[in-house]
């Protein structure tokens, strides 16, 4: 995994001064005023890179880019990079070679903004390292916890009750039930039945206004059914049965008797 990690550049500063510093005699920290600030021991370019979780401070030649020294940093702030007590432009770093030897040197920037960028690049990198460590730790803890099984067991079922759904307010009006006679009725209450209104009997006025069928000429071969249809002539009235109870067309005969007697040859329709 370490071989697959790539190196990224965090910060580049074209001018940096390197100083040999005296050994620290106490725990009070380093002071830049103890160095020979006007006569740096080396001047070149500084690059801050990262590979995985480790950051590197590389001191390189300005022209050729040859590596002068590098300081691997595992944490910040830490022993690998320390600030001085009397200035914000100077730092003490621990450089290492491939053999495992190490030494402490001082570096300084002419511009205070360069020193600020150098400091922030290291802080951002190790802030990201801290977040990655916490995320990986939480994922490992989640893998060790027992997983909750929410699946159905074999033969297990569930039941959903969707009945007795209430109608939303402001919905469409219920359709009215049309009863006999063309009357529009309200729907019946639950469990009830629709009461059909009674049909009123025909009035005498409606019978009087009814169109009477035309009279039929009498002949010798007229059947008994044709006699019932002849309701307008006086002869049919004399040949009708005497009993009014057995006459199915009594009401029509009454209405036709009020019409004046006319000759069948003149008109086939009754005058009203």
PDB file of C-alpha atoms in Angstrom:
ATOM      1  CA  UNK A   1       0.000   0.000   0.000  1.00  0.00           C
ATOM      2  CA  UNK A   2       2.896   2.365   0.720  1.00  0.00           C
ATOM      3  CA  UNK A   3       4.294   1.820  -2.772  1.00  0.00           C
ATOM      4  CA  UNK A   4       0.984   2.749  -4.392  1.00  0.00           C
ATOM      5  CA  UNK A   5       0.776   6.097  -2.537  1.00  0.00           C
ATOM      6  CA  UNK A   6       1.724   9.130  -4.594  1.00  0.00           C
ATOM      7  CA  UNK A   7       3.552  12.248  -3.489  1.00  0.00           C
ATOM      8  CA  UNK A   8       1.708  15.557  -3.525  1.00  0.00           C
ATOM      9  CA  UNK A   9       3.133  19.058  -3.156  1.00  0.00           C
ATOM     10  CA  UNK A  10       1.663  21.136  -0.331  1.00  0.00           C
ATOM     11  CA  UNK A  11       3.758  24.289  -0.484  1.00  0.00           C
ATOM     12  CA  UNK A  12       6.702  25.759  -2.447  1.00  0.00           C
ATOM     13  CA  UNK A  13       8.786  28.751  -1.342  1.00  0.00           C
ATOM     14  CA  UNK A  14      11.627  29.953  -3.619  1.00  0.00           C
ATOM     15  CA  UNK A  15      13.758  31.594  -0.895  1.00  0.00           C
ATOM     16  CA  UNK A  16      14.698  30.039   2.409  1.00  0.00           C
ATOM     17  CA  UNK A  17      17.792  30.518   4.610  1.00  0.00           C
ATOM     18  CA  UNK A  18      19.436  27.680   6.524  1.00  0.00           C
ATOM     19  CA  UNK A  19      21.418  28.222   9.763  1.00  0.00           C
ATOM     20  CA  UNK A  20      23.593  26.104  11.972  1.00  0.00           C
ATOM     21  CA  UNK A  21      22.225  26.449  15.450  1.00  0.00           C
ATOM     22  CA  UNK A  22      24.040  25.970  18.765  1.00  0.00           C
ATOM     23  CA  UNK A  23      22.921  23.089  20.958  1.00  0.00           C
ATOM     24  CA  UNK A  24      20.085  23.844  23.317  1.00  0.00           C
ATOM     25  CA  UNK A  25      21.308  24.211  26.863  1.00  0.00           C
ATOM     26  CA  UNK A  26      17.918  24.450  28.580  1.00  0.00           C
ATOM     27  CA  UNK A  27      14.258  23.602  28.061  1.00  0.00           C
ATOM     28  CA  UNK A  28      13.234  27.207  27.489  1.00  0.00           C
ATOM     29  CA  UNK A  29      13.164  26.775  23.674  1.00  0.00           C
ATOM     30  CA  UNK A  30      15.148  28.088  20.727  1.00  0.00           C
ATOM     31  CA  UNK A  31      15.849  31.752  20.109  1.00  0.00           C
ATOM     32  CA  UNK A  32      16.549  33.099  16.597  1.00  0.00           C
ATOM     33  CA  UNK A  33      18.609  35.971  18.047  1.00  0.00           C
ATOM     34  CA  UNK A  34      21.301  33.417  19.009  1.00  0.00           C
ATOM     35  CA  UNK A  35      21.886  32.600  15.318  1.00  0.00           C
ATOM     36  CA  UNK A  36      23.911  34.560  12.848  1.00  0.00           C
ATOM     37  CA  UNK A  37      20.890  35.807  10.901  1.00  0.00           C
ATOM     38  CA  UNK A  38      22.940  38.080   8.605  1.00  0.00           C
ATOM     39  CA  UNK A  39      25.159  35.192   7.442  1.00  0.00           C
ATOM     40  CA  UNK A  40      23.034  32.144   6.542  1.00  0.00           C
ATOM     41  CA  UNK A  41      24.959  28.875   5.970  1.00  0.00           C
ATOM     42  CA  UNK A  42      22.904  27.937   2.909  1.00  0.00           C
ATOM     43  CA  UNK A  43      20.213  29.502   0.712  1.00  0.00           C
ATOM     44  CA  UNK A  44      17.862  27.646  -1.589  1.00  0.00           C
ATOM     45  CA  UNK A  45      14.292  26.551  -2.271  1.00  0.00           C
ATOM     46  CA  UNK A  46      11.871  24.886   0.146  1.00  0.00           C
ATOM     47  CA  UNK A  47       9.167  22.373  -0.830  1.00  0.00           C
ATOM     48  CA  UNK A  48       6.631  20.766   1.474  1.00  0.00           C
ATOM     49  CA  UNK A  49       5.313  17.455   0.153  1.00  0.00           C
ATOM     50  CA  UNK A  50       3.223  14.608   1.521  1.00  0.00           C
ATOM     51  CA  UNK A  51       3.158  10.883   0.871  1.00  0.00           C
ATOM     52  CA  UNK A  52       0.421   9.090   2.722  1.00  0.00           C
ATOM     53  CA  UNK A  53       0.250  10.420   6.281  1.00  0.00           C
ATOM     54  CA  UNK A  54       3.864  11.640   6.375  1.00  0.00           C
ATOM     55  CA  UNK A  55       4.925  15.145   5.335  1.00  0.00           C
ATOM     56  CA  UNK A  56       8.394  16.060   4.106  1.00  0.00           C
ATOM     57  CA  UNK A  57      10.297  19.352   4.208  1.00  0.00           C
ATOM     58  CA  UNK A  58      12.757  19.328   1.319  1.00  0.00           C
ATOM     59  CA  UNK A  59      15.570  21.833   0.873  1.00  0.00           C
ATOM     60  CA  UNK A  60      16.621  21.932  -2.784  1.00  0.00           C
ATOM     61  CA  UNK A  61      18.970  23.907  -4.980  1.00  0.00           C
ATOM     62  CA  UNK A  62      17.259  26.802  -6.789  1.00  0.00           C
ATOM     63  CA  UNK A  63      18.834  26.058 -10.187  1.00  0.00           C
ATOM     64  CA  UNK A  64      19.422  22.314 -10.418  1.00  0.00           C
ATOM     65  CA  UNK A  65      16.769  21.161  -7.933  1.00  0.00           C
ATOM     66  CA  UNK A  66      19.309  18.872  -6.199  1.00  0.00           C
ATOM     67  CA  UNK A  67      18.226  17.782  -2.753  1.00  0.00           C
ATOM     68  CA  UNK A  68      20.264  19.371   0.025  1.00  0.00           C
ATOM     69  CA  UNK A  69      18.405  17.905   3.016  1.00  0.00           C
ATOM     70  CA  UNK A  70      14.951  16.689   3.974  1.00  0.00           C
ATOM     71  CA  UNK A  71      13.032  16.386   7.203  1.00  0.00           C
ATOM     72  CA  UNK A  72      10.250  13.764   7.505  1.00  0.00           C
ATOM     73  CA  UNK A  73       7.411  14.856   9.791  1.00  0.00           C
ATOM     74  CA  UNK A  74       5.073  12.407  11.506  1.00  0.00           C
ATOM     75  CA  UNK A  75       3.117  14.935  13.584  1.00  0.00           C
ATOM     76  CA  UNK A  76       2.806  18.681  13.943  1.00  0.00           C
ATOM     77  CA  UNK A  77       3.449  20.389  16.255  1.00  0.00           C
ATOM     78  CA  UNK A  78       6.151  17.989  17.366  1.00  0.00           C
ATOM     79  CA  UNK A  79       9.864  17.470  17.745  1.00  0.00           C
ATOM     80  CA  UNK A  80      10.426  17.406  13.956  1.00  0.00           C
ATOM     81  CA  UNK A  81       9.336  21.069  13.554  1.00  0.00           C
ATOM     82  CA  UNK A  82       9.490  23.657  16.327  1.00  0.00           C
ATOM     83  CA  UNK A  83       8.951  27.402  16.360  1.00  0.00           C
ATOM     84  CA  UNK A  84      11.327  29.810  18.008  1.00  0.00           C
ATOM     85  CA  UNK A  85      10.285  31.914  20.967  1.00  0.00           C
ATOM     86  CA  UNK A  86      11.291  35.341  19.626  1.00  0.00           C
ATOM     87  CA  UNK A  87      10.061  35.360  15.966  1.00  0.00           C
ATOM     88  CA  UNK A  88       7.357  33.915  13.700  1.00  0.00           C
ATOM     89  CA  UNK A  89       9.635  33.748  10.604  1.00  0.00           C
ATOM     90  CA  UNK A  90      12.084  31.147  11.940  1.00  0.00           C
ATOM     91  CA  UNK A  91      11.748  27.440  12.700  1.00  0.00           C
ATOM     92  CA  UNK A  92      13.910  24.550  13.859  1.00  0.00           C
ATOM     93  CA  UNK A  93      13.609  21.316  11.865  1.00  0.00           C
ATOM     94  CA  UNK A  94      15.140  17.862  12.294  1.00  0.00           C
ATOM     95  CA  UNK A  95      16.748  16.610   9.099  1.00  0.00           C
ATOM     96  CA  UNK A  96      17.578  12.943   8.475  1.00  0.00           C
ATOM     97  CA  UNK A  97      19.632  11.039   5.925  1.00  0.00           C
ATOM     98  CA  UNK A  98      19.179   7.536   4.587  1.00  0.00           C
ATOM     99  CA  UNK A  99      21.474   6.029   7.248  1.00  0.00           C
ATOM    100  CA  UNK A 100      19.306   7.109  10.177  1.00  0.00           C
ATOM    101  CA  UNK A 101      21.470  10.007  11.321  1.00  0.00           C
ATOM    102  CA  UNK A 102      19.655  13.239  12.249  1.00  0.00           C
ATOM    103  CA  UNK A 103      20.554  16.845  13.032  1.00  0.00           C
ATOM    104  CA  UNK A 104      18.713  20.029  13.998  1.00  0.00           C
ATOM    105  CA  UNK A 105      19.042  23.105  11.793  1.00  0.00           C
ATOM    106  CA  UNK A 106      17.321  26.473  11.675  1.00  0.00           C
ATOM    107  CA  UNK A 107      15.408  27.828   8.690  1.00  0.00           C
ATOM    108  CA  UNK A 108      14.049  31.310   8.148  1.00  0.00           C
ATOM    109  CA  UNK A 109      11.999  33.282   5.606  1.00  0.00           C
ATOM    110  CA  UNK A 110      12.567  36.867   4.572  1.00  0.00           C
ATOM    111  CA  UNK A 111       8.832  37.473   4.042  1.00  0.00           C
ATOM    112  CA  UNK A 112       6.473  36.887   6.948  1.00  0.00           C
ATOM    113  CA  UNK A 113       3.751  35.684   4.519  1.00  0.00           C
ATOM    114  CA  UNK A 114       6.006  32.825   3.360  1.00  0.00           C
ATOM    115  CA  UNK A 115       6.402  31.702   6.965  1.00  0.00           C
ATOM    116  CA  UNK A 116       2.614  31.814   7.425  1.00  0.00           C
ATOM    117  CA  UNK A 117       2.013  29.665   4.315  1.00  0.00           C
ATOM    118  CA  UNK A 118       4.607  27.139   5.488  1.00  0.00           C
ATOM    119  CA  UNK A 119       2.954  26.833   8.874  1.00  0.00           C
ATOM    120  CA  UNK A 120      -0.603  26.532   7.463  1.00  0.00           C
ATOM    121  CA  UNK A 121       0.347  23.843   4.932  1.00  0.00           C
ATOM    122  CA  UNK A 122       1.632  21.610   7.723  1.00  0.00           C
ATOM    123  CA  UNK A 123      -1.438  22.263   9.899  1.00  0.00           C
ATOM    124  CA  UNK A 124      -3.867  21.409   7.073  1.00  0.00           C
ATOM    125  CA  UNK A 125      -2.080  18.176   6.257  1.00  0.00           C
ATOM    126  CA  UNK A 126      -2.119  16.828   9.789  1.00  0.00           C
ATOM    127  CA  UNK A 127      -5.694  17.961  10.276  1.00  0.00           C
ATOM    128  CA  UNK A 128      -6.594  15.766   7.315  1.00  0.00           C
ATOM    129  CA  UNK A 129      -4.542  12.900   8.819  1.00  0.00           C
ATOM    130  CA  UNK A 130      -6.512  13.189  12.061  1.00  0.00           C
ATOM    131  CA  UNK A 131      -9.857  13.059  10.252  1.00  0.00           C
ATOM    132  CA  UNK A 132      -8.788  10.022   8.216  1.00  0.00           C
ATOM    133  CA  UNK A 133      -7.694   8.243  11.391  1.00  0.00           C
ATOM    134  CA  UNK A 134     -11.031   8.885  13.095  1.00  0.00           C
ATOM    135  CA  UNK A 135     -13.015   7.707  10.068  1.00  0.00           C
ATOM    136  CA  UNK A 136     -11.041   4.480   9.751  1.00  0.00           C
ATOM    137  CA  UNK A 137     -11.427   3.852  13.484  1.00  0.00           C
ATOM    138  CA  UNK A 138     -15.196   4.292  13.313  1.00  0.00           C
ATOM    139  CA  UNK A 139     -15.441   1.960  10.326  1.00  0.00           C
ATOM    140  CA  UNK A 140     -13.482  -0.719  12.172  1.00  0.00           C
ATOM    141  CA  UNK A 141     -15.743  -0.391  15.202  1.00  0.00           C
ATOM    142  CA  UNK A 142     -18.818  -0.653  12.979  1.00  0.00           C
ATOM    143  CA  UNK A 143     -17.500  -3.888  11.468  1.00  0.00           C
ATOM    144  CA  UNK A 144     -17.001  -5.464  14.897  1.00  0.00           C
ATOM    145  CA  UNK A 145     -20.519  -4.647  16.109  1.00  0.00           C
ATOM    146  CA  UNK A 146     -23.225  -7.288  15.612  1.00  0.00           C
ATOM    147  CA  UNK A 147     -25.272  -6.479  12.566  1.00  0.00           C
ATOM    148  CA  UNK A 148     -29.029  -6.043  12.918  1.00  0.00           C
ATOM    149  CA  UNK A 149     -30.924  -8.488  10.719  1.00  0.00           C
ATOM    150  CA  UNK A 150     -34.191  -6.916   9.526  1.00  0.00           C
ATOM    151  CA  UNK A 151     -34.945  -9.495   6.870  1.00  0.00           C
ATOM    152  CA  UNK A 152     -37.929 -11.859   6.919  1.00  0.00           C
ATOM    153  CA  UNK A 153     -37.372 -15.279   8.363  1.00  0.00           C
ATOM    154  CA  UNK A 154     -38.487 -18.341   6.462  1.00  0.00           C
ATOM    155  CA  UNK A 155     -42.278 -18.519   6.461  1.00  0.00           C
ATOM    156  CA  UNK A 156     -42.704 -15.125   8.135  1.00  0.00           C
ATOM    157  CA  UNK A 157     -45.361 -12.831   6.665  1.00  0.00           C
ATOM    158  CA  UNK A 158     -46.916  -9.470   7.447  1.00  0.00           C
ATOM    159  CA  UNK A 159     -50.512  -8.274   7.142  1.00  0.00           C
ATOM    160  CA  UNK A 160     -51.593  -4.826   5.962  1.00  0.00           C
ATOM    161  CA  UNK A 161     -55.066  -3.508   6.800  1.00  0.00           C
ATOM    162  CA  UNK A 162     -56.087  -0.896   4.202  1.00  0.00           C
ATOM    163  CA  UNK A 163     -59.871  -1.034   4.795  1.00  0.00           C
ATOM    164  CA  UNK A 164     -62.128   1.672   6.293  1.00  0.00           C
ATOM    165  CA  UNK A 165     -60.358   4.459   4.461  1.00  0.00           C
ATOM    166  CA  UNK A 166     -61.983   7.844   5.109  1.00  0.00           C
ATOM    167  CA  UNK A 167     -62.781  10.232   2.258  1.00  0.00           C
ATOM    168  CA  UNK A 168     -60.739  13.440   2.133  1.00  0.00           C
ATOM    169  CA  UNK A 169     -62.510  16.729   2.749  1.00  0.00           C
ATOM    170  CA  UNK A 170     -63.255  18.864  -0.277  1.00  0.00           C
ATOM    171  CA  UNK A 171     -63.395  15.879  -2.625  1.00  0.00           C
ATOM    172  CA  UNK A 172     -65.773  15.302  -5.505  1.00  0.00           C
ATOM    173  CA  UNK A 173     -69.490  15.126  -4.727  1.00  0.00           C
ATOM    174  CA  UNK A 174     -71.079  11.716  -4.534  1.00  0.00           C
ATOM    175  CA  UNK A 175     -73.295  10.803  -7.495  1.00  0.00           C
ATOM    176  CA  UNK A 176     -77.015  11.017  -6.881  1.00  0.00           C
ATOM    177  CA  UNK A 177     -79.201   7.986  -7.381  1.00  0.00           C
ATOM    178  CA  UNK A 178     -81.926   8.624  -9.953  1.00  0.00           C
ATOM    179  CA  UNK A 179     -85.213   7.034  -8.879  1.00  0.00           C
ATOM    180  CA  UNK A 180     -88.302   6.333 -10.916  1.00  0.00           C
ATOM    181  CA  UNK A 181     -90.263   9.257 -12.316  1.00  0.00           C
ATOM    182  CA  UNK A 182     -87.090  11.235 -13.107  1.00  0.00           C
ATOM    183  CA  UNK A 183     -86.669  12.332  -9.448  1.00  0.00           C
ATOM    184  CA  UNK A 184     -83.107  12.781  -8.166  1.00  0.00           C
ATOM    185  CA  UNK A 185     -82.684  11.134  -4.784  1.00  0.00           C
ATOM    186  CA  UNK A 186     -79.926  11.336  -2.227  1.00  0.00           C
ATOM    187  CA  UNK A 187     -77.923   8.180  -1.608  1.00  0.00           C
ATOM    188  CA  UNK A 188     -79.382   5.983   1.130  1.00  0.00           C
ATOM    189  CA  UNK A 189     -77.818   5.900   4.586  1.00  0.00           C
ATOM    190  CA  UNK A 190     -75.528   2.973   5.350  1.00  0.00           C
ATOM    191  CA  UNK A 191     -77.536  -0.191   5.695  1.00  0.00           C
ATOM    192  CA  UNK A 192     -80.723   1.414   4.417  1.00  0.00           C
ATOM    193  CA  UNK A 193     -82.808   0.901   1.289  1.00  0.00           C
ATOM    194  CA  UNK A 194     -84.008   3.309  -1.378  1.00  0.00           C
ATOM    195  CA  UNK A 195     -87.677   4.183  -1.013  1.00  0.00           C
ATOM    196  CA  UNK A 196     -89.288   4.361  -4.437  1.00  0.00           C
ATOM    197  CA  UNK A 197     -91.921   7.131  -4.589  1.00  0.00           C
ATOM    198  CA  UNK A 198     -95.410   5.978  -5.638  1.00  0.00           C
ATOM    199  CA  UNK A 199     -96.525   6.692  -9.207  1.00  0.00           C
ATOM    200  CA  UNK A 200     -99.514   9.064  -9.203  1.00  0.00           C
ATOM    201  CA  UNK A 201    -102.617   7.808 -11.114  1.00  0.00           C
ATOM    202  CA  UNK A 202    -103.440   9.526 -14.406  1.00  0.00           C
ATOM    203  CA  UNK A 203    -105.835  12.444 -14.038  1.00  0.00           C
ATOM    204  CA  UNK A 204    -108.997  12.930 -16.005  1.00  0.00           C
ATOM    205  CA  UNK A 205    -107.544  16.005 -17.697  1.00  0.00           C
ATOM    206  CA  UNK A 206    -104.658  13.965 -19.113  1.00  0.00           C
ATOM    207  CA  UNK A 207    -107.175  11.395 -20.394  1.00  0.00           C
ATOM    208  CA  UNK A 208    -109.269  14.116 -22.039  1.00  0.00           C
ATOM    209  CA  UNK A 209    -106.254  15.551 -23.792  1.00  0.00           C
ATOM    210  CA  UNK A 210    -105.160  12.154 -25.072  1.00  0.00           C
ATOM    211  CA  UNK A 211    -105.423  11.723 -28.833  1.00  0.00           C
ATOM    212  CA  UNK A 212    -108.301   9.447 -29.750  1.00  0.00           C
ATOM    213  CA  UNK A 213    -107.523   6.981 -32.511  1.00  0.00           C
ATOM    214  CA  UNK A 214    -109.413   7.428 -35.824  1.00  0.00           C
ATOM    215  CA  UNK A 215    -112.695   5.542 -36.336  1.00  0.00           C
ATOM    216  CA  UNK A 216    -112.726   2.299 -38.247  1.00  0.00           C
ATOM    217  CA  UNK A 217    -115.298   1.581 -40.967  1.00  0.00           C
ATOM    218  CA  UNK A 218    -117.760  -1.231 -40.181  1.00  0.00           C
ATOM    219  CA  UNK A 219    -117.816  -4.275 -42.387  1.00  0.00           C
ATOM    220  CA  UNK A 220    -119.200  -7.717 -42.212  1.00  0.00           C
ATOM    221  CA  UNK A 221    -115.797  -9.316 -41.600  1.00  0.00           C
ATOM    222  CA  UNK A 222    -114.809  -7.098 -38.650  1.00  0.00           C
ATOM    223  CA  UNK A 223    -113.654  -9.145 -35.705  1.00  0.00           C
ATOM    224  CA  UNK A 224    -114.613  -8.615 -32.097  1.00  0.00           C
ATOM    225  CA  UNK A 225    -111.197  -6.976 -31.427  1.00  0.00           C
ATOM    226  CA  UNK A 226    -111.910  -4.258 -34.031  1.00  0.00           C
ATOM    227  CA  UNK A 227    -115.131  -3.342 -32.231  1.00  0.00           C
ATOM    228  CA  UNK A 228    -113.117  -2.289 -29.194  1.00  0.00           C
ATOM    229  CA  UNK A 229    -111.022   0.102 -31.305  1.00  0.00           C
ATOM    230  CA  UNK A 230    -114.092   1.846 -32.783  1.00  0.00           C
ATOM    231  CA  UNK A 231    -114.768   4.395 -30.057  1.00  0.00           C
ATOM    232  CA  UNK A 232    -116.054   7.434 -31.944  1.00  0.00           C
ATOM    233  CA  UNK A 233    -119.232   6.445 -33.875  1.00  0.00           C
ATOM    234  CA  UNK A 234    -122.705   6.177 -32.252  1.00  0.00           C
ATOM    235  CA  UNK A 235    -123.125   2.696 -33.756  1.00  0.00           C
ATOM    236  CA  UNK A 236    -120.215   1.371 -31.757  1.00  0.00           C
ATOM    237  CA  UNK A 237    -121.783   2.753 -28.599  1.00  0.00           C
ATOM    238  CA  UNK A 238    -125.055   0.864 -29.286  1.00  0.00           C
ATOM    239  CA  UNK A 239    -123.197  -2.392 -30.002  1.00  0.00           C
ATOM    240  CA  UNK A 240    -120.949  -2.147 -26.922  1.00  0.00           C
ATOM    241  CA  UNK A 241    -121.824  -4.406 -23.963  1.00  0.00           C
ATOM    242  CA  UNK A 242    -124.209  -2.960 -21.454  1.00  0.00           C
ATOM    243  CA  UNK A 243    -121.988  -3.708 -18.506  1.00  0.00           C
ATOM    244  CA  UNK A 244    -119.445  -0.903 -17.945  1.00  0.00           C
ATOM    245  CA  UNK A 245    -117.450  -3.036 -15.536  1.00  0.00           C
ATOM    246  CA  UNK A 246    -116.301  -5.384 -18.317  1.00  0.00           C
ATOM    247  CA  UNK A 247    -115.413  -2.548 -20.787  1.00  0.00           C
ATOM    248  CA  UNK A 248    -111.653  -1.995 -20.726  1.00  0.00           C
ATOM    249  CA  UNK A 249    -111.943   1.136 -22.871  1.00  0.00           C
ATOM    250  CA  UNK A 250    -114.746   2.836 -20.919  1.00  0.00           C
ATOM    251  CA  UNK A 251    -112.754   5.967 -20.241  1.00  0.00           C
ATOM    252  CA  UNK A 252    -111.986   6.444 -23.906  1.00  0.00           C
ATOM    253  CA  UNK A 253    -115.656   5.924 -24.847  1.00  0.00           C
ATOM    254  CA  UNK A 254    -116.669   8.603 -22.370  1.00  0.00           C
ATOM    255  CA  UNK A 255    -114.187  11.039 -23.858  1.00  0.00           C
ATOM    256  CA  UNK A 256    -115.376  10.276 -27.434  1.00  0.00           C
ATOM    257  CA  UNK A 257    -119.050  10.677 -26.597  1.00  0.00           C
ATOM    258  CA  UNK A 258    -118.536  14.376 -25.972  1.00  0.00           C
ATOM    259  CA  UNK A 259    -117.401  14.918 -29.547  1.00  0.00           C
ATOM    260  CA  UNK A 260    -120.177  15.725 -32.103  1.00  0.00           C
ATOM    261  CA  UNK A 261    -121.201  12.862 -34.328  1.00  0.00           C
ATOM    262  CA  UNK A 262    -119.650  13.100 -37.765  1.00  0.00           C
ATOM    263  CA  UNK A 263    -119.794  11.040 -40.891  1.00  0.00           C
ATOM    264  CA  UNK A 264    -116.785   8.677 -41.193  1.00  0.00           C
ATOM    265  CA  UNK A 265    -116.466   9.453 -44.882  1.00  0.00           C
ATOM    266  CA  UNK A 266    -115.671  13.145 -44.229  1.00  0.00           C
ATOM    267  CA  UNK A 267    -112.634  12.758 -41.914  1.00  0.00           C
ATOM    268  CA  UNK A 268    -110.629  10.011 -40.319  1.00  0.00           C
ATOM    269  CA  UNK A 269    -109.615  12.109 -37.242  1.00  0.00           C
ATOM    270  CA  UNK A 270    -111.628  13.389 -34.285  1.00  0.00           C
ATOM    271  CA  UNK A 271    -112.001  17.142 -33.931  1.00  0.00           C
ATOM    272  CA  UNK A 272    -111.061  18.559 -30.515  1.00  0.00           C
TER     273      UNK A 272
END
